[in-house]
Tab-separated table of C-alpha atoms in Angstrom:
chain	number	residue	atom	x	y	z
A	1	UNK	CA	34.259	36.663	-12.681
A	2	UNK	CA	31.755	39.569	-11.989
A	3	UNK	CA	31.776	42.396	-9.304
A	4	UNK	CA	28.526	42.603	-7.708
A	5	UNK	CA	26.302	45.497	-9.087
A	6	UNK	CA	25.252	48.856	-7.706
A	7	UNK	CA	21.428	47.463	-8.496
A	8	UNK	CA	22.050	44.301	-6.096
A	9	UNK	CA	23.450	46.458	-3.359
A	10	UNK	CA	21.834	49.815	-3.175
A	11	UNK	CA	18.375	50.245	-0.913
A	12	UNK	CA	15.368	50.440	-3.409
A	13	UNK	CA	13.220	52.282	-1.244
A	14	UNK	CA	14.707	55.822	-1.004
A	15	UNK	CA	13.525	58.819	1.488
A	16	UNK	CA	13.791	61.539	-0.907
A	17	UNK	CA	12.464	65.256	-0.449
A	18	UNK	CA	11.385	68.320	-2.494
A	19	UNK	CA	12.998	71.537	-3.203
A	20	UNK	CA	10.632	73.241	-1.113
A	21	UNK	CA	10.540	70.490	1.922
A	22	UNK	CA	11.574	73.367	5.278
A	23	UNK	CA	14.641	72.420	7.270
A	24	UNK	CA	12.957	70.894	10.367
A	25	UNK	CA	10.970	68.273	8.471
A	26	UNK	CA	14.232	67.435	6.403
A	27	UNK	CA	15.481	66.854	10.313
A	28	UNK	CA	12.189	64.716	11.446
A	29	UNK	CA	12.873	62.991	7.707
A	30	UNK	CA	16.133	61.620	9.076
A	31	UNK	CA	15.487	61.018	12.259
A	32	UNK	CA	12.467	59.096	11.690
A	33	UNK	CA	14.428	56.691	8.841
A	34	UNK	CA	17.770	56.318	10.920
A	35	UNK	CA	19.729	57.988	8.046
A	36	UNK	CA	22.305	60.656	7.446
A	37	UNK	CA	21.094	62.293	4.153
A	38	UNK	CA	18.574	62.772	1.907
A	39	UNK	CA	18.130	63.444	-1.590
A	40	UNK	CA	16.513	66.233	-3.005
A	41	UNK	CA	14.250	65.321	-6.079
A	42	UNK	CA	12.460	67.297	-8.885
A	43	UNK	CA	8.978	66.911	-10.042
A	44	UNK	CA	10.121	64.231	-12.269
A	45	UNK	CA	11.864	62.246	-9.166
A	46	UNK	CA	15.080	63.263	-10.592
A	47	UNK	CA	18.191	64.114	-8.112
A	48	UNK	CA	19.053	67.458	-8.080
A	49	UNK	CA	20.650	67.493	-5.272
A	50	UNK	CA	21.782	65.741	-1.649
A	51	UNK	CA	21.290	67.156	2.042
A	52	UNK	CA	23.479	65.656	4.875
A	53	UNK	CA	23.615	66.169	8.327
A	54	UNK	CA	26.506	68.290	7.799
A	55	UNK	CA	24.361	70.287	5.577
A	56	UNK	CA	21.883	71.148	8.374
A	57	UNK	CA	24.863	71.471	11.050
A	58	UNK	CA	25.945	74.748	9.408
A	59	UNK	CA	23.358	76.225	11.320
A	60	UNK	CA	24.456	75.075	14.961
A	61	UNK	CA	27.619	75.945	13.596
A	62	UNK	CA	27.221	79.492	12.686
A	63	UNK	CA	25.837	80.322	16.202
A	64	UNK	CA	27.660	81.917	18.671
A	65	UNK	CA	29.249	80.268	21.635
A	66	UNK	CA	26.823	81.135	24.983
A	67	UNK	CA	29.655	80.641	27.005
A	68	UNK	CA	31.892	83.073	25.139
A	69	UNK	CA	34.616	80.354	25.473
A	70	UNK	CA	35.124	79.605	21.410
A	71	UNK	CA	35.715	81.968	18.536
A	72	UNK	CA	33.266	82.341	15.992
A	73	UNK	CA	33.250	79.383	13.207
A	74	UNK	CA	34.966	80.314	10.439
A	75	UNK	CA	32.678	79.646	7.586
A	76	UNK	CA	33.180	79.662	3.686
A	77	UNK	CA	30.666	81.953	1.646
A	78	UNK	CA	28.589	78.667	0.645
A	79	UNK	CA	28.598	77.393	4.566
A	80	UNK	CA	27.363	81.110	5.570
A	81	UNK	CA	24.397	80.416	2.986
A	82	UNK	CA	23.744	77.352	4.666
A	83	UNK	CA	23.591	78.463	7.883
A	84	UNK	CA	20.804	80.734	7.130
A	85	UNK	CA	18.856	78.299	4.340
A	86	UNK	CA	15.540	77.182	5.457
A	87	UNK	CA	14.431	74.991	2.285
A	88	UNK	CA	16.335	71.613	0.756
A	89	UNK	CA	17.071	74.002	-2.405
A	90	UNK	CA	18.867	76.007	-0.067
A	91	UNK	CA	20.694	73.459	1.921
A	92	UNK	CA	21.706	71.118	-0.612
A	93	UNK	CA	24.783	70.245	-2.201
A	94	UNK	CA	23.912	70.338	-5.727
A	95	UNK	CA	24.711	68.730	-8.445
A	96	UNK	CA	23.831	65.331	-7.131
A	97	UNK	CA	26.687	63.015	-7.622
A	98	UNK	CA	24.664	59.884	-8.849
A	99	UNK	CA	25.417	56.347	-10.159
A	100	UNK	CA	23.886	53.454	-12.513
A	101	UNK	CA	22.331	50.093	-11.022
A	102	UNK	CA	24.589	48.391	-13.815
A	103	UNK	CA	27.475	49.965	-11.929
A	104	UNK	CA	30.044	47.218	-10.037
A	105	UNK	CA	31.211	47.925	-6.516
A	106	UNK	CA	34.553	49.274	-8.006
A	107	UNK	CA	33.153	51.709	-10.238
A	108	UNK	CA	30.796	53.075	-7.165
A	109	UNK	CA	33.721	52.975	-4.699
A	110	UNK	CA	36.018	55.082	-6.909
A	111	UNK	CA	33.029	57.527	-7.685
A	112	UNK	CA	32.666	58.277	-3.629
A	113	UNK	CA	36.283	58.429	-3.594
A	114	UNK	CA	36.784	61.066	-6.165
A	115	UNK	CA	34.204	63.360	-5.155
A	116	UNK	CA	34.425	63.112	-1.384
A	117	UNK	CA	30.734	61.536	-1.050
A	118	UNK	CA	29.602	58.789	1.548
A	119	UNK	CA	26.686	57.896	-0.815
A	120	UNK	CA	25.375	57.992	-4.310
A	121	UNK	CA	22.137	58.184	-5.338
A	122	UNK	CA	21.369	55.483	-8.247
A	123	UNK	CA	19.190	56.818	-11.355
A	124	UNK	CA	18.195	54.879	-14.774
A	125	UNK	CA	18.450	56.411	-17.894
A	126	UNK	CA	15.771	58.888	-17.654
A	127	UNK	CA	17.518	60.170	-14.719
A	128	UNK	CA	14.603	59.031	-12.132
A	129	UNK	CA	15.719	58.131	-8.680
A	130	UNK	CA	15.527	54.193	-8.348
A	131	UNK	CA	17.839	53.665	-5.313
A	132	UNK	CA	20.639	54.866	-3.314
A	133	UNK	CA	24.122	53.051	-2.382
A	134	UNK	CA	26.289	53.968	0.689
A	135	UNK	CA	29.500	52.878	1.498
A	136	UNK	CA	28.148	50.350	4.077
A	137	UNK	CA	26.667	48.794	1.198
A	138	UNK	CA	29.935	48.501	-0.813
A	139	UNK	CA	31.314	46.868	2.153
A	140	UNK	CA	28.932	44.321	2.224
A	141	UNK	CA	30.784	42.599	0.070
A	142	UNK	CA	33.539	41.376	2.684
A	143	UNK	CA	30.596	39.634	4.170
A	144	UNK	CA	30.309	37.046	1.465
A	145	UNK	CA	30.869	33.388	2.882
A	146	UNK	CA	34.685	32.367	2.378
A	147	UNK	CA	33.326	29.054	0.694
A	148	UNK	CA	31.640	30.879	-1.761
A	149	UNK	CA	34.434	33.437	-2.556
A	150	UNK	CA	36.953	30.403	-3.028
A	151	UNK	CA	34.348	28.507	-5.268
A	152	UNK	CA	34.628	31.922	-7.190
A	153	UNK	CA	38.207	31.733	-7.729
A	154	UNK	CA	38.494	28.188	-8.445
A	155	UNK	CA	35.698	28.456	-10.875
A	156	UNK	CA	35.322	31.518	-12.573
A	157	UNK	CA	39.657	32.804	-12.291
A	158	UNK	CA	41.320	29.177	-12.519
A	159	UNK	CA	39.128	26.878	-14.222
A	160	UNK	CA	37.402	28.935	-17.211
A	161	UNK	CA	39.442	32.001	-17.719
A	162	UNK	CA	43.228	30.452	-16.805
A	163	UNK	CA	42.316	27.108	-18.032
A	164	UNK	CA	43.983	25.644	-15.675
A	165	UNK	CA	43.391	21.933	-14.646
A	166	UNK	CA	41.104	21.493	-11.626
A	167	UNK	CA	42.933	20.326	-8.636
A	168	UNK	CA	46.416	21.773	-9.568
A	169	UNK	CA	46.071	24.472	-7.717
A	170	UNK	CA	44.612	24.785	-3.760
A	171	UNK	CA	42.536	28.030	-2.875
A	172	UNK	CA	42.259	28.412	0.719
A	173	UNK	CA	40.459	31.082	2.091
A	174	UNK	CA	40.342	32.430	5.479
A	175	UNK	CA	38.395	35.320	7.029
A	176	UNK	CA	38.560	36.693	3.104
A	177	UNK	CA	42.376	35.952	3.007
A	178	UNK	CA	43.261	34.339	0.186
A	179	UNK	CA	45.934	31.579	-0.247
A	180	UNK	CA	47.165	30.337	-3.864
A	181	UNK	CA	48.954	26.626	-3.491
A	182	UNK	CA	50.090	24.123	-6.589
A	183	UNK	CA	51.384	24.405	-10.068
A	184	UNK	CA	50.695	26.193	-13.235
A	185	UNK	CA	51.918	25.342	-16.989
A	186	UNK	CA	53.750	28.871	-17.036
A	187	UNK	CA	55.368	31.347	-14.907
A	188	UNK	CA	53.721	33.941	-16.545
A	189	UNK	CA	50.137	32.924	-14.948
A	190	UNK	CA	51.471	33.107	-11.625
A	191	UNK	CA	51.121	37.129	-11.221
A	192	UNK	CA	47.766	36.872	-13.834
A	193	UNK	CA	46.381	34.580	-11.086
A	194	UNK	CA	47.035	36.318	-8.320
A	195	UNK	CA	45.756	39.800	-9.815
A	196	UNK	CA	42.725	37.967	-10.564
A	197	UNK	CA	42.348	36.568	-7.389
A	198	UNK	CA	42.639	39.940	-5.651
A	199	UNK	CA	39.621	41.755	-7.977
A	200	UNK	CA	37.016	39.130	-6.736
A	201	UNK	CA	34.611	40.810	-4.477
A	202	UNK	CA	35.201	39.825	-0.547
A	203	UNK	CA	39.027	39.432	-1.034
A	204	UNK	CA	41.022	41.150	1.512
A	205	UNK	CA	44.437	39.934	0.524
A	206	UNK	CA	46.068	37.288	-1.673
A	207	UNK	CA	49.307	35.100	-0.270
A	208	UNK	CA	51.229	33.092	-3.178
A	209	UNK	CA	52.588	29.873	-2.948
A	210	UNK	CA	51.927	28.930	-7.043
A	211	UNK	CA	54.966	27.546	-8.787
A	212	UNK	CA	55.034	26.671	-12.232
A	213	UNK	CA	55.519	23.393	-13.231
A	214	UNK	CA	58.764	23.282	-15.234
A	215	UNK	CA	61.588	23.905	-12.530
A	216	UNK	CA	64.375	25.593	-14.034
A	217	UNK	CA	66.891	25.330	-11.389
A	218	UNK	CA	69.710	22.881	-12.204
A	219	UNK	CA	71.194	20.683	-9.577
A	220	UNK	CA	74.854	21.175	-9.522
A	221	UNK	CA	76.770	17.892	-9.048
A	222	UNK	CA	77.773	17.201	-5.455
A	223	UNK	CA	74.812	19.029	-4.422
């Protein structure tokens, strides 16, 4: 069982800008390509920061309300600096938080959450930019077909990993929701089967109806 890799999900054709790229040129890049952020790269093609729509909007945020109805925005020093920035180097959030092509979707998602970013430039060992992966890209794993998810659980988890005999456990998948039914040799395998199934890309939820082959319940006389 393998998680999908960043290299499989990323967008390889990356729109990037240089440190000296001007404010208006950056805005035009975003509009032309329908993107919300752009990596800033050095002369070696290595990302040094990212400029997002939020960075660009600092300029409008800092302006006075023409109608006089709104109080002046309270901006941090770093935000005020971006409000007056003219180039990518002045606008960018730096350093760039990056990912590697060999990262799993789990690693990438945790990096985004930890650093509160919506996308990660993807770099190789030399630091050169080779792609970009976004939250939307990572969510593509939930577009996997139910049949594919079910086959992965049956083949990779139940048969290869846990060594269960084919047919002893039934796997049903509907809209990413998995139901496990049947018997396993040992009760200790049940939480393991559930946990491994939950970790399969595309799984939304797992319902457990597994039971051990040996029923330890003793029937009392008269029951």
